[in-house]
């Protein structure tokens, strides 16, 4: 499994003069652009999002766009001489591509999904792949009567809803701190090997402190006053932490984890990249992965729908 994060963006639609337009018009606008400009493939439609100042191609493979959401794969062309194919039995190497990168190439990709009802875009990022800004190329290239802006949903606003929420409760706290000195390690873990303690102490490690109730249904804080007090304590001392996360809920928001160090609101997902066949790993194809990513994106959005609507006032 690969742990990835889904980030969420509020999509704003404007006309060419900069006036706000109802974001629910996005559905008909996207459908029209895709129907008129995309290449029909076997199980998706491909549309070129490359604009004049782009050095390499940006392509959008659209798998779904006419129902309640828009789901697609965003790809960016990579230099073919940066990738090497090798046979690990013989160690022989093979070049990727023929050197004509205008005719064809290799791509790094990620996935995104737009919920039409809320105008919220969900994205799983990947190094070297297009980010959320690539979606604005759709209107720049195919319909300049409109423009869109994708604004990251701030994490601080999500935490504020817990801080100010009714009947808020914290059920788990996890704080990463710098590694304690060797004396503390020796006392806590009963480690007596001085060479080991010295070696561990020199490796710039950190330790995690987890606070959780003994029972599965237990709580650390039982009301809003206690929750605010604990959050204030953690925030006040953030300079001494490497990371701080809490699991919390309110009267109207279900239990979920909040990372107090994250700038933008996100949700973790597990992406399974292979399955076992006759005791061997068989990796999913790119098309099979597309369906796995879609399921995870839809799940992450629906899990957070109520909170996301609250954060975006939609």
PDB file of C-alpha atoms in Angstrom:
ATOM      1  CA  UNK A   1       0.000   0.000   0.000  1.00  0.00           C
ATOM      2  CA  UNK A   2       1.034   3.595  -0.586  1.00  0.00           C
ATOM      3  CA  UNK A   3      -0.190   6.296   1.774  1.00  0.00           C
ATOM      4  CA  UNK A   4      -1.132   9.462  -0.100  1.00  0.00           C
ATOM      5  CA  UNK A   5      -3.010  12.633   0.762  1.00  0.00           C
ATOM      6  CA  UNK A   6      -6.048  14.095  -0.946  1.00  0.00           C
ATOM      7  CA  UNK A   7      -6.118  17.907  -0.966  1.00  0.00           C
ATOM      8  CA  UNK A   8      -9.283  19.916  -1.510  1.00  0.00           C
ATOM      9  CA  UNK A   9      -9.829  23.162  -3.430  1.00  0.00           C
ATOM     10  CA  UNK A  10     -12.730  25.574  -3.695  1.00  0.00           C
ATOM     11  CA  UNK A  11     -13.372  26.295  -7.373  1.00  0.00           C
ATOM     12  CA  UNK A  12     -14.564  29.809  -8.237  1.00  0.00           C
ATOM     13  CA  UNK A  13     -15.980  30.565 -11.698  1.00  0.00           C
ATOM     14  CA  UNK A  14     -15.772  34.050 -13.214  1.00  0.00           C
ATOM     15  CA  UNK A  15     -16.563  35.592 -16.584  1.00  0.00           C
ATOM     16  CA  UNK A  16     -13.906  37.248 -18.746  1.00  0.00           C
ATOM     17  CA  UNK A  17     -14.468  40.564 -16.964  1.00  0.00           C
ATOM     18  CA  UNK A  18     -13.788  39.011 -13.567  1.00  0.00           C
ATOM     19  CA  UNK A  19     -17.401  38.912 -12.362  1.00  0.00           C
ATOM     20  CA  UNK A  20     -18.437  35.928 -10.252  1.00  0.00           C
ATOM     21  CA  UNK A  21     -20.577  33.303 -11.980  1.00  0.00           C
ATOM     22  CA  UNK A  22     -22.560  30.561 -10.229  1.00  0.00           C
ATOM     23  CA  UNK A  23     -20.103  27.652  -9.882  1.00  0.00           C
ATOM     24  CA  UNK A  24     -22.901  25.219 -10.707  1.00  0.00           C
ATOM     25  CA  UNK A  25     -22.485  26.339 -14.316  1.00  0.00           C
ATOM     26  CA  UNK A  26     -19.195  24.409 -14.318  1.00  0.00           C
ATOM     27  CA  UNK A  27     -20.927  21.165 -15.227  1.00  0.00           C
ATOM     28  CA  UNK A  28     -22.435  22.371 -18.505  1.00  0.00           C
ATOM     29  CA  UNK A  29     -19.265  24.293 -19.407  1.00  0.00           C
ATOM     30  CA  UNK A  30     -16.994  21.279 -18.873  1.00  0.00           C
ATOM     31  CA  UNK A  31     -19.355  18.953 -20.738  1.00  0.00           C
ATOM     32  CA  UNK A  32     -19.441  21.294 -23.718  1.00  0.00           C
ATOM     33  CA  UNK A  33     -15.644  21.737 -23.829  1.00  0.00           C
ATOM     34  CA  UNK A  34     -14.938  18.009 -23.516  1.00  0.00           C
ATOM     35  CA  UNK A  35     -17.550  16.997 -26.102  1.00  0.00           C
ATOM     36  CA  UNK A  36     -16.174  19.479 -28.641  1.00  0.00           C
ATOM     37  CA  UNK A  37     -12.424  19.115 -28.092  1.00  0.00           C
ATOM     38  CA  UNK A  38     -11.498  15.735 -26.585  1.00  0.00           C
ATOM     39  CA  UNK A  39     -10.178  12.723 -28.484  1.00  0.00           C
ATOM     40  CA  UNK A  40     -12.346   9.639 -28.011  1.00  0.00           C
ATOM     41  CA  UNK A  41     -10.418   6.685 -26.593  1.00  0.00           C
ATOM     42  CA  UNK A  42     -11.633   3.238 -25.531  1.00  0.00           C
ATOM     43  CA  UNK A  43     -12.631   4.057 -21.946  1.00  0.00           C
ATOM     44  CA  UNK A  44     -11.854   7.763 -21.596  1.00  0.00           C
ATOM     45  CA  UNK A  45     -11.613  11.036 -23.488  1.00  0.00           C
ATOM     46  CA  UNK A  46      -8.257  12.788 -23.833  1.00  0.00           C
ATOM     47  CA  UNK A  47      -7.921  16.541 -24.108  1.00  0.00           C
ATOM     48  CA  UNK A  48      -4.742  18.560 -24.579  1.00  0.00           C
ATOM     49  CA  UNK A  49      -4.227  21.204 -21.871  1.00  0.00           C
ATOM     50  CA  UNK A  50      -0.851  22.375 -23.140  1.00  0.00           C
ATOM     51  CA  UNK A  51      -0.698  26.169 -23.456  1.00  0.00           C
ATOM     52  CA  UNK A  52       1.717  28.286 -25.441  1.00  0.00           C
ATOM     53  CA  UNK A  53       4.357  28.756 -22.762  1.00  0.00           C
ATOM     54  CA  UNK A  54       4.452  25.095 -21.692  1.00  0.00           C
ATOM     55  CA  UNK A  55       7.629  23.276 -22.659  1.00  0.00           C
ATOM     56  CA  UNK A  56       6.078  19.798 -22.492  1.00  0.00           C
ATOM     57  CA  UNK A  57       2.597  18.410 -23.057  1.00  0.00           C
ATOM     58  CA  UNK A  58      -0.074  18.405 -20.377  1.00  0.00           C
ATOM     59  CA  UNK A  59      -2.868  15.917 -21.100  1.00  0.00           C
ATOM     60  CA  UNK A  60      -6.141  15.329 -19.300  1.00  0.00           C
ATOM     61  CA  UNK A  61      -7.736  11.879 -19.604  1.00  0.00           C
ATOM     62  CA  UNK A  62     -11.393  12.224 -18.586  1.00  0.00           C
ATOM     63  CA  UNK A  63     -13.122   9.063 -17.365  1.00  0.00           C
ATOM     64  CA  UNK A  64     -16.371  10.590 -16.073  1.00  0.00           C
ATOM     65  CA  UNK A  65     -17.923  14.018 -16.567  1.00  0.00           C
ATOM     66  CA  UNK A  66     -21.660  13.882 -17.341  1.00  0.00           C
ATOM     67  CA  UNK A  67     -23.123  12.776 -14.001  1.00  0.00           C
ATOM     68  CA  UNK A  68     -22.484  14.183 -10.533  1.00  0.00           C
ATOM     69  CA  UNK A  69     -18.730  14.570 -10.832  1.00  0.00           C
ATOM     70  CA  UNK A  70     -15.801  15.120 -13.144  1.00  0.00           C
ATOM     71  CA  UNK A  71     -13.001  12.576 -12.710  1.00  0.00           C
ATOM     72  CA  UNK A  72      -9.794  12.440 -14.689  1.00  0.00           C
ATOM     73  CA  UNK A  73      -6.076  11.754 -14.889  1.00  0.00           C
ATOM     74  CA  UNK A  74      -3.743  14.737 -15.317  1.00  0.00           C
ATOM     75  CA  UNK A  75      -0.442  13.930 -17.023  1.00  0.00           C
ATOM     76  CA  UNK A  76       2.700  15.890 -17.761  1.00  0.00           C
ATOM     77  CA  UNK A  77       5.275  14.838 -20.328  1.00  0.00           C
ATOM     78  CA  UNK A  78       8.678  13.886 -18.957  1.00  0.00           C
ATOM     79  CA  UNK A  79      11.984  13.831 -20.867  1.00  0.00           C
ATOM     80  CA  UNK A  80      12.386  10.322 -22.293  1.00  0.00           C
ATOM     81  CA  UNK A  81      16.124  10.351 -21.611  1.00  0.00           C
ATOM     82  CA  UNK A  82      15.407  10.652 -17.868  1.00  0.00           C
ATOM     83  CA  UNK A  83      13.879   7.151 -17.770  1.00  0.00           C
ATOM     84  CA  UNK A  84      15.703   3.848 -18.316  1.00  0.00           C
ATOM     85  CA  UNK A  85      14.147   0.431 -18.909  1.00  0.00           C
ATOM     86  CA  UNK A  86      16.187  -2.543 -17.680  1.00  0.00           C
ATOM     87  CA  UNK A  87      15.945  -6.348 -17.724  1.00  0.00           C
ATOM     88  CA  UNK A  88      16.908  -7.351 -14.172  1.00  0.00           C
ATOM     89  CA  UNK A  89      17.823 -10.898 -15.200  1.00  0.00           C
ATOM     90  CA  UNK A  90      20.378  -9.838 -17.800  1.00  0.00           C
ATOM     91  CA  UNK A  91      20.980  -6.249 -16.626  1.00  0.00           C
ATOM     92  CA  UNK A  92      20.547  -5.126 -20.248  1.00  0.00           C
ATOM     93  CA  UNK A  93      19.116  -1.637 -20.623  1.00  0.00           C
ATOM     94  CA  UNK A  94      16.731  -0.230 -23.185  1.00  0.00           C
ATOM     95  CA  UNK A  95      15.999   3.377 -24.066  1.00  0.00           C
ATOM     96  CA  UNK A  96      12.458   4.677 -23.675  1.00  0.00           C
ATOM     97  CA  UNK A  97      11.116   6.487 -26.733  1.00  0.00           C
ATOM     98  CA  UNK A  98      12.749   7.246 -30.047  1.00  0.00           C
ATOM     99  CA  UNK A  99      13.964  10.758 -29.294  1.00  0.00           C
ATOM    100  CA  UNK A 100      11.082  12.458 -31.120  1.00  0.00           C
ATOM    101  CA  UNK A 101       9.274  13.940 -28.138  1.00  0.00           C
ATOM    102  CA  UNK A 102       6.876  15.937 -30.298  1.00  0.00           C
ATOM    103  CA  UNK A 103       5.394  12.727 -31.688  1.00  0.00           C
ATOM    104  CA  UNK A 104       5.108  10.815 -28.417  1.00  0.00           C
ATOM    105  CA  UNK A 105       6.445  10.623 -24.904  1.00  0.00           C
ATOM    106  CA  UNK A 106       6.247   9.324 -21.369  1.00  0.00           C
ATOM    107  CA  UNK A 107       4.156  11.005 -18.694  1.00  0.00           C
ATOM    108  CA  UNK A 108       3.938  11.443 -14.940  1.00  0.00           C
ATOM    109  CA  UNK A 109       0.340  11.513 -13.782  1.00  0.00           C
ATOM    110  CA  UNK A 110      -2.011  12.191 -10.909  1.00  0.00           C
ATOM    111  CA  UNK A 111      -5.777  12.175 -10.406  1.00  0.00           C
ATOM    112  CA  UNK A 112      -8.428  14.773  -9.651  1.00  0.00           C
ATOM    113  CA  UNK A 113     -12.195  14.867  -9.147  1.00  0.00           C
ATOM    114  CA  UNK A 114     -14.620  17.796  -9.183  1.00  0.00           C
ATOM    115  CA  UNK A 115     -17.926  17.505  -7.347  1.00  0.00           C
ATOM    116  CA  UNK A 116     -20.399  19.566  -9.377  1.00  0.00           C
ATOM    117  CA  UNK A 117     -22.870  20.095  -6.531  1.00  0.00           C
ATOM    118  CA  UNK A 118     -20.337  21.831  -4.253  1.00  0.00           C
ATOM    119  CA  UNK A 119     -17.718  23.037  -6.724  1.00  0.00           C
ATOM    120  CA  UNK A 120     -14.966  21.356  -4.683  1.00  0.00           C
ATOM    121  CA  UNK A 121     -11.998  19.794  -6.467  1.00  0.00           C
ATOM    122  CA  UNK A 122     -10.124  16.858  -4.874  1.00  0.00           C
ATOM    123  CA  UNK A 123      -6.551  16.115  -5.955  1.00  0.00           C
ATOM    124  CA  UNK A 124      -3.986  13.423  -5.183  1.00  0.00           C
ATOM    125  CA  UNK A 125      -0.607  15.008  -5.843  1.00  0.00           C
ATOM    126  CA  UNK A 126       2.446  13.305  -7.351  1.00  0.00           C
ATOM    127  CA  UNK A 127       5.976  14.574  -7.843  1.00  0.00           C
ATOM    128  CA  UNK A 128       6.479  15.821 -11.395  1.00  0.00           C
ATOM    129  CA  UNK A 129       2.775  15.590 -12.286  1.00  0.00           C
ATOM    130  CA  UNK A 130       0.467  18.569 -12.930  1.00  0.00           C
ATOM    131  CA  UNK A 131      -1.057  20.276  -9.915  1.00  0.00           C
ATOM    132  CA  UNK A 132      -4.526  21.791  -9.558  1.00  0.00           C
ATOM    133  CA  UNK A 133      -3.567  24.836 -11.667  1.00  0.00           C
ATOM    134  CA  UNK A 134      -3.606  22.683 -14.804  1.00  0.00           C
ATOM    135  CA  UNK A 135      -7.394  22.582 -14.608  1.00  0.00           C
ATOM    136  CA  UNK A 136      -7.545  26.329 -15.296  1.00  0.00           C
ATOM    137  CA  UNK A 137      -5.891  25.614 -18.672  1.00  0.00           C
ATOM    138  CA  UNK A 138      -9.206  24.154 -19.817  1.00  0.00           C
ATOM    139  CA  UNK A 139     -10.841  27.571 -20.026  1.00  0.00           C
ATOM    140  CA  UNK A 140      -7.701  29.432 -21.055  1.00  0.00           C
ATOM    141  CA  UNK A 141      -7.387  27.163 -24.069  1.00  0.00           C
ATOM    142  CA  UNK A 142     -10.980  26.338 -25.016  1.00  0.00           C
ATOM    143  CA  UNK A 143     -13.335  29.003 -23.636  1.00  0.00           C
ATOM    144  CA  UNK A 144     -11.868  32.372 -22.691  1.00  0.00           C
ATOM    145  CA  UNK A 145     -15.281  33.768 -21.861  1.00  0.00           C
ATOM    146  CA  UNK A 146     -14.681  32.177 -18.443  1.00  0.00           C
ATOM    147  CA  UNK A 147     -11.869  31.591 -15.995  1.00  0.00           C
ATOM    148  CA  UNK A 148     -11.593  29.528 -12.840  1.00  0.00           C
ATOM    149  CA  UNK A 149      -9.595  29.887  -9.664  1.00  0.00           C
ATOM    150  CA  UNK A 150      -8.787  26.944  -7.380  1.00  0.00           C
ATOM    151  CA  UNK A 151      -8.159  28.032  -3.791  1.00  0.00           C
ATOM    152  CA  UNK A 152      -6.766  25.497  -1.281  1.00  0.00           C
ATOM    153  CA  UNK A 153      -9.047  24.974   1.693  1.00  0.00           C
ATOM    154  CA  UNK A 154      -7.024  26.074   4.733  1.00  0.00           C
ATOM    155  CA  UNK A 155      -6.455  23.536   7.483  1.00  0.00           C
ATOM    156  CA  UNK A 156      -6.609  26.222  10.180  1.00  0.00           C
ATOM    157  CA  UNK A 157     -10.244  26.810   9.288  1.00  0.00           C
ATOM    158  CA  UNK A 158     -11.024  23.116   9.778  1.00  0.00           C
ATOM    159  CA  UNK A 159      -9.358  23.094  13.195  1.00  0.00           C
ATOM    160  CA  UNK A 160     -11.262  26.251  14.123  1.00  0.00           C
ATOM    161  CA  UNK A 161     -14.509  24.355  13.587  1.00  0.00           C
ATOM    162  CA  UNK A 162     -13.406  21.851  16.215  1.00  0.00           C
ATOM    163  CA  UNK A 163     -12.203  24.633  18.518  1.00  0.00           C
ATOM    164  CA  UNK A 164     -15.479  26.525  18.276  1.00  0.00           C
ATOM    165  CA  UNK A 165     -17.770  23.521  17.801  1.00  0.00           C
ATOM    166  CA  UNK A 166     -20.488  22.415  20.188  1.00  0.00           C
ATOM    167  CA  UNK A 167     -19.803  19.322  22.326  1.00  0.00           C
ATOM    168  CA  UNK A 168     -16.336  18.971  20.835  1.00  0.00           C
ATOM    169  CA  UNK A 169     -14.272  16.023  22.065  1.00  0.00           C
ATOM    170  CA  UNK A 170     -10.714  14.830  21.503  1.00  0.00           C
ATOM    171  CA  UNK A 171     -10.134  11.075  21.540  1.00  0.00           C
ATOM    172  CA  UNK A 172      -6.454  10.884  20.593  1.00  0.00           C
ATOM    173  CA  UNK A 173      -3.356  13.107  20.615  1.00  0.00           C
ATOM    174  CA  UNK A 174      -0.078  12.271  18.891  1.00  0.00           C
ATOM    175  CA  UNK A 175       2.906  14.603  19.230  1.00  0.00           C
ATOM    176  CA  UNK A 176       6.350  14.130  17.659  1.00  0.00           C
ATOM    177  CA  UNK A 177       9.149  15.621  19.720  1.00  0.00           C
ATOM    178  CA  UNK A 178      12.944  15.687  19.364  1.00  0.00           C
ATOM    179  CA  UNK A 179      14.591  12.526  20.677  1.00  0.00           C
ATOM    180  CA  UNK A 180      15.150  12.765  24.462  1.00  0.00           C
ATOM    181  CA  UNK A 181      18.705  12.584  25.779  1.00  0.00           C
ATOM    182  CA  UNK A 182      20.294   9.189  26.349  1.00  0.00           C
ATOM    183  CA  UNK A 183      19.660   9.334  30.087  1.00  0.00           C
ATOM    184  CA  UNK A 184      15.902   9.442  29.558  1.00  0.00           C
ATOM    185  CA  UNK A 185      16.069   6.647  26.964  1.00  0.00           C
ATOM    186  CA  UNK A 186      18.043   4.560  29.426  1.00  0.00           C
ATOM    187  CA  UNK A 187      15.530   5.097  32.214  1.00  0.00           C
ATOM    188  CA  UNK A 188      12.388   4.679  30.130  1.00  0.00           C
ATOM    189  CA  UNK A 189      13.421   1.721  27.966  1.00  0.00           C
ATOM    190  CA  UNK A 190      15.975   0.192  30.341  1.00  0.00           C
ATOM    191  CA  UNK A 191      18.637   0.288  27.628  1.00  0.00           C
ATOM    192  CA  UNK A 192      22.052  -0.209  29.204  1.00  0.00           C
ATOM    193  CA  UNK A 193      24.244  -0.376  26.099  1.00  0.00           C
ATOM    194  CA  UNK A 194      26.107   2.972  26.125  1.00  0.00           C
ATOM    195  CA  UNK A 195      27.446   2.577  22.549  1.00  0.00           C
ATOM    196  CA  UNK A 196      23.911   1.956  21.256  1.00  0.00           C
ATOM    197  CA  UNK A 197      22.531   4.924  23.182  1.00  0.00           C
ATOM    198  CA  UNK A 198      25.266   7.215  21.871  1.00  0.00           C
ATOM    199  CA  UNK A 199      24.737   5.999  18.295  1.00  0.00           C
ATOM    200  CA  UNK A 200      20.955   6.488  18.474  1.00  0.00           C
ATOM    201  CA  UNK A 201      21.396   9.925  20.016  1.00  0.00           C
ATOM    202  CA  UNK A 202      23.595  11.088  17.122  1.00  0.00           C
ATOM    203  CA  UNK A 203      21.109  10.278  14.326  1.00  0.00           C
ATOM    204  CA  UNK A 204      18.718  13.229  14.496  1.00  0.00           C
ATOM    205  CA  UNK A 205      15.721  11.046  15.338  1.00  0.00           C
ATOM    206  CA  UNK A 206      12.477  12.038  16.971  1.00  0.00           C
ATOM    207  CA  UNK A 207      10.050  10.353  19.342  1.00  0.00           C
ATOM    208  CA  UNK A 208       6.264  10.194  19.327  1.00  0.00           C
ATOM    209  CA  UNK A 209       4.080  10.615  22.381  1.00  0.00           C
ATOM    210  CA  UNK A 210       0.565   9.219  22.028  1.00  0.00           C
ATOM    211  CA  UNK A 211      -2.245   9.977  24.447  1.00  0.00           C
ATOM    212  CA  UNK A 212      -5.344   7.822  24.122  1.00  0.00           C
ATOM    213  CA  UNK A 213      -7.960   6.381  26.449  1.00  0.00           C
ATOM    214  CA  UNK A 214      -7.727   2.764  27.499  1.00  0.00           C
ATOM    215  CA  UNK A 215     -11.205   1.927  26.235  1.00  0.00           C
ATOM    216  CA  UNK A 216     -12.132   2.155  22.564  1.00  0.00           C
ATOM    217  CA  UNK A 217     -14.988   4.563  23.294  1.00  0.00           C
ATOM    218  CA  UNK A 218     -13.044   6.638  25.797  1.00  0.00           C
ATOM    219  CA  UNK A 219     -12.243  10.341  25.481  1.00  0.00           C
ATOM    220  CA  UNK A 220      -9.383  12.645  26.418  1.00  0.00           C
ATOM    221  CA  UNK A 221     -11.571  15.749  26.596  1.00  0.00           C
ATOM    222  CA  UNK A 222     -15.273  15.491  27.335  1.00  0.00           C
ATOM    223  CA  UNK A 223     -16.575  18.950  26.479  1.00  0.00           C
ATOM    224  CA  UNK A 224     -15.810  22.047  24.433  1.00  0.00           C
ATOM    225  CA  UNK A 225     -14.046  23.891  27.258  1.00  0.00           C
ATOM    226  CA  UNK A 226     -11.579  21.054  27.792  1.00  0.00           C
ATOM    227  CA  UNK A 227     -11.054  20.694  24.044  1.00  0.00           C
ATOM    228  CA  UNK A 228     -10.255  24.382  23.627  1.00  0.00           C
ATOM    229  CA  UNK A 229      -7.891  24.249  26.598  1.00  0.00           C
ATOM    230  CA  UNK A 230      -5.972  21.274  25.197  1.00  0.00           C
ATOM    231  CA  UNK A 231      -5.765  22.785  21.710  1.00  0.00           C
ATOM    232  CA  UNK A 232      -4.486  26.030  23.215  1.00  0.00           C
ATOM    233  CA  UNK A 233      -1.757  24.141  25.081  1.00  0.00           C
ATOM    234  CA  UNK A 234      -0.654  22.263  21.956  1.00  0.00           C
ATOM    235  CA  UNK A 235      -0.685  25.393  19.788  1.00  0.00           C
ATOM    236  CA  UNK A 236       1.226  27.427  22.374  1.00  0.00           C
ATOM    237  CA  UNK A 237       4.056  24.889  22.404  1.00  0.00           C
ATOM    238  CA  UNK A 238       4.158  23.974  18.691  1.00  0.00           C
ATOM    239  CA  UNK A 239       7.681  25.369  18.427  1.00  0.00           C
ATOM    240  CA  UNK A 240       8.960  22.415  20.426  1.00  0.00           C
ATOM    241  CA  UNK A 241       7.201  19.768  18.331  1.00  0.00           C
ATOM    242  CA  UNK A 242       7.942  18.183  14.968  1.00  0.00           C
ATOM    243  CA  UNK A 243       4.300  17.249  14.401  1.00  0.00           C
ATOM    244  CA  UNK A 244       1.022  17.344  16.298  1.00  0.00           C
ATOM    245  CA  UNK A 245      -2.172  15.510  15.379  1.00  0.00           C
ATOM    246  CA  UNK A 246      -5.478  15.087  17.151  1.00  0.00           C
ATOM    247  CA  UNK A 247      -8.559  12.965  16.549  1.00  0.00           C
ATOM    248  CA  UNK A 248     -11.636  14.988  17.347  1.00  0.00           C
ATOM    249  CA  UNK A 249     -15.351  15.357  16.713  1.00  0.00           C
ATOM    250  CA  UNK A 250     -18.148  17.809  17.440  1.00  0.00           C
ATOM    251  CA  UNK A 251     -21.897  17.581  17.679  1.00  0.00           C
ATOM    252  CA  UNK A 252     -22.220  18.032  13.912  1.00  0.00           C
ATOM    253  CA  UNK A 253     -18.863  16.676  12.648  1.00  0.00           C
ATOM    254  CA  UNK A 254     -17.874  13.020  12.831  1.00  0.00           C
ATOM    255  CA  UNK A 255     -14.580  11.778  14.255  1.00  0.00           C
ATOM    256  CA  UNK A 256     -11.496  12.388  12.093  1.00  0.00           C
ATOM    257  CA  UNK A 257      -7.831  13.283  12.404  1.00  0.00           C
ATOM    258  CA  UNK A 258      -6.509  16.853  12.172  1.00  0.00           C
ATOM    259  CA  UNK A 259      -2.854  17.638  11.560  1.00  0.00           C
ATOM    260  CA  UNK A 260      -2.063  20.890  13.360  1.00  0.00           C
ATOM    261  CA  UNK A 261       1.071  21.433  11.234  1.00  0.00           C
ATOM    262  CA  UNK A 262      -0.635  21.130   7.832  1.00  0.00           C
ATOM    263  CA  UNK A 263      -1.227  24.383   5.967  1.00  0.00           C
ATOM    264  CA  UNK A 264      -3.962  22.997   3.692  1.00  0.00           C
ATOM    265  CA  UNK A 265      -6.809  20.661   4.519  1.00  0.00           C
ATOM    266  CA  UNK A 266      -6.165  17.050   3.485  1.00  0.00           C
ATOM    267  CA  UNK A 267      -7.301  13.482   4.017  1.00  0.00           C
ATOM    268  CA  UNK A 268      -5.058  10.369   3.952  1.00  0.00           C
ATOM    269  CA  UNK A 269      -5.849   7.445   1.650  1.00  0.00           C
ATOM    270  CA  UNK A 270      -4.293   4.009   1.108  1.00  0.00           C
ATOM    271  CA  UNK A 271      -3.606   3.161  -2.523  1.00  0.00           C
ATOM    272  CA  UNK A 272      -3.100  -0.537  -3.210  1.00  0.00           C
ATOM    273  CA  UNK A 273      -0.713  -0.876  -6.145  1.00  0.00           C
ATOM    274  CA  UNK A 274      -0.632  -4.677  -6.438  1.00  0.00           C
ATOM    275  CA  UNK A 275      -2.445  -7.868  -5.508  1.00  0.00           C
ATOM    276  CA  UNK A 276      -1.218 -11.406  -4.885  1.00  0.00           C
ATOM    277  CA  UNK A 277      -1.503 -14.082  -7.568  1.00  0.00           C
ATOM    278  CA  UNK A 278      -0.057 -17.518  -6.758  1.00  0.00           C
ATOM    279  CA  UNK A 279       2.063 -16.025  -3.967  1.00  0.00           C
ATOM    280  CA  UNK A 280       3.535 -13.391  -6.275  1.00  0.00           C
ATOM    281  CA  UNK A 281       2.921  -9.664  -6.537  1.00  0.00           C
ATOM    282  CA  UNK A 282       0.988  -8.669  -9.617  1.00  0.00           C
ATOM    283  CA  UNK A 283       0.946  -4.905 -10.081  1.00  0.00           C
ATOM    284  CA  UNK A 284      -2.192  -3.205 -11.287  1.00  0.00           C
ATOM    285  CA  UNK A 285      -2.174  -1.645 -14.729  1.00  0.00           C
ATOM    286  CA  UNK A 286      -2.482   2.117 -15.171  1.00  0.00           C
ATOM    287  CA  UNK A 287      -6.139   1.710 -16.135  1.00  0.00           C
ATOM    288  CA  UNK A 288      -6.832  -0.477 -13.089  1.00  0.00           C
ATOM    289  CA  UNK A 289      -5.147   2.118 -10.887  1.00  0.00           C
ATOM    290  CA  UNK A 290      -7.431   4.793 -12.325  1.00  0.00           C
ATOM    291  CA  UNK A 291     -10.446   3.009 -10.862  1.00  0.00           C
ATOM    292  CA  UNK A 292      -8.670   2.555  -7.511  1.00  0.00           C
ATOM    293  CA  UNK A 293      -7.851   6.264  -7.370  1.00  0.00           C
ATOM    294  CA  UNK A 294     -11.414   7.175  -8.322  1.00  0.00           C
ATOM    295  CA  UNK A 295     -12.881   5.079  -5.521  1.00  0.00           C
ATOM    296  CA  UNK A 296     -10.506   6.639  -2.990  1.00  0.00           C
ATOM    297  CA  UNK A 297     -11.134  10.197  -4.183  1.00  0.00           C
ATOM    298  CA  UNK A 298     -14.897   9.742  -4.032  1.00  0.00           C
ATOM    299  CA  UNK A 299     -14.635   8.122  -0.596  1.00  0.00           C
ATOM    300  CA  UNK A 300     -12.428  10.878   0.799  1.00  0.00           C
ATOM    301  CA  UNK A 301     -14.765  13.579  -0.491  1.00  0.00           C
ATOM    302  CA  UNK A 302     -17.948  11.923   0.749  1.00  0.00           C
ATOM    303  CA  UNK A 303     -16.350  11.259   4.135  1.00  0.00           C
ATOM    304  CA  UNK A 304     -15.578  14.967   4.473  1.00  0.00           C
ATOM    305  CA  UNK A 305     -18.526  16.385   2.523  1.00  0.00           C
ATOM    306  CA  UNK A 306     -20.269  17.962   5.512  1.00  0.00           C
ATOM    307  CA  UNK A 307     -17.075  19.587   6.792  1.00  0.00           C
ATOM    308  CA  UNK A 308     -16.009  20.750   3.319  1.00  0.00           C
ATOM    309  CA  UNK A 309     -19.382  22.411   2.715  1.00  0.00           C
ATOM    310  CA  UNK A 310     -19.027  24.134   6.053  1.00  0.00           C
ATOM    311  CA  UNK A 311     -15.497  25.332   5.267  1.00  0.00           C
ATOM    312  CA  UNK A 312     -16.475  26.654   1.818  1.00  0.00           C
ATOM    313  CA  UNK A 313     -19.907  27.971   2.802  1.00  0.00           C
ATOM    314  CA  UNK A 314     -21.520  25.828   0.112  1.00  0.00           C
TER     315      UNK A 314
END
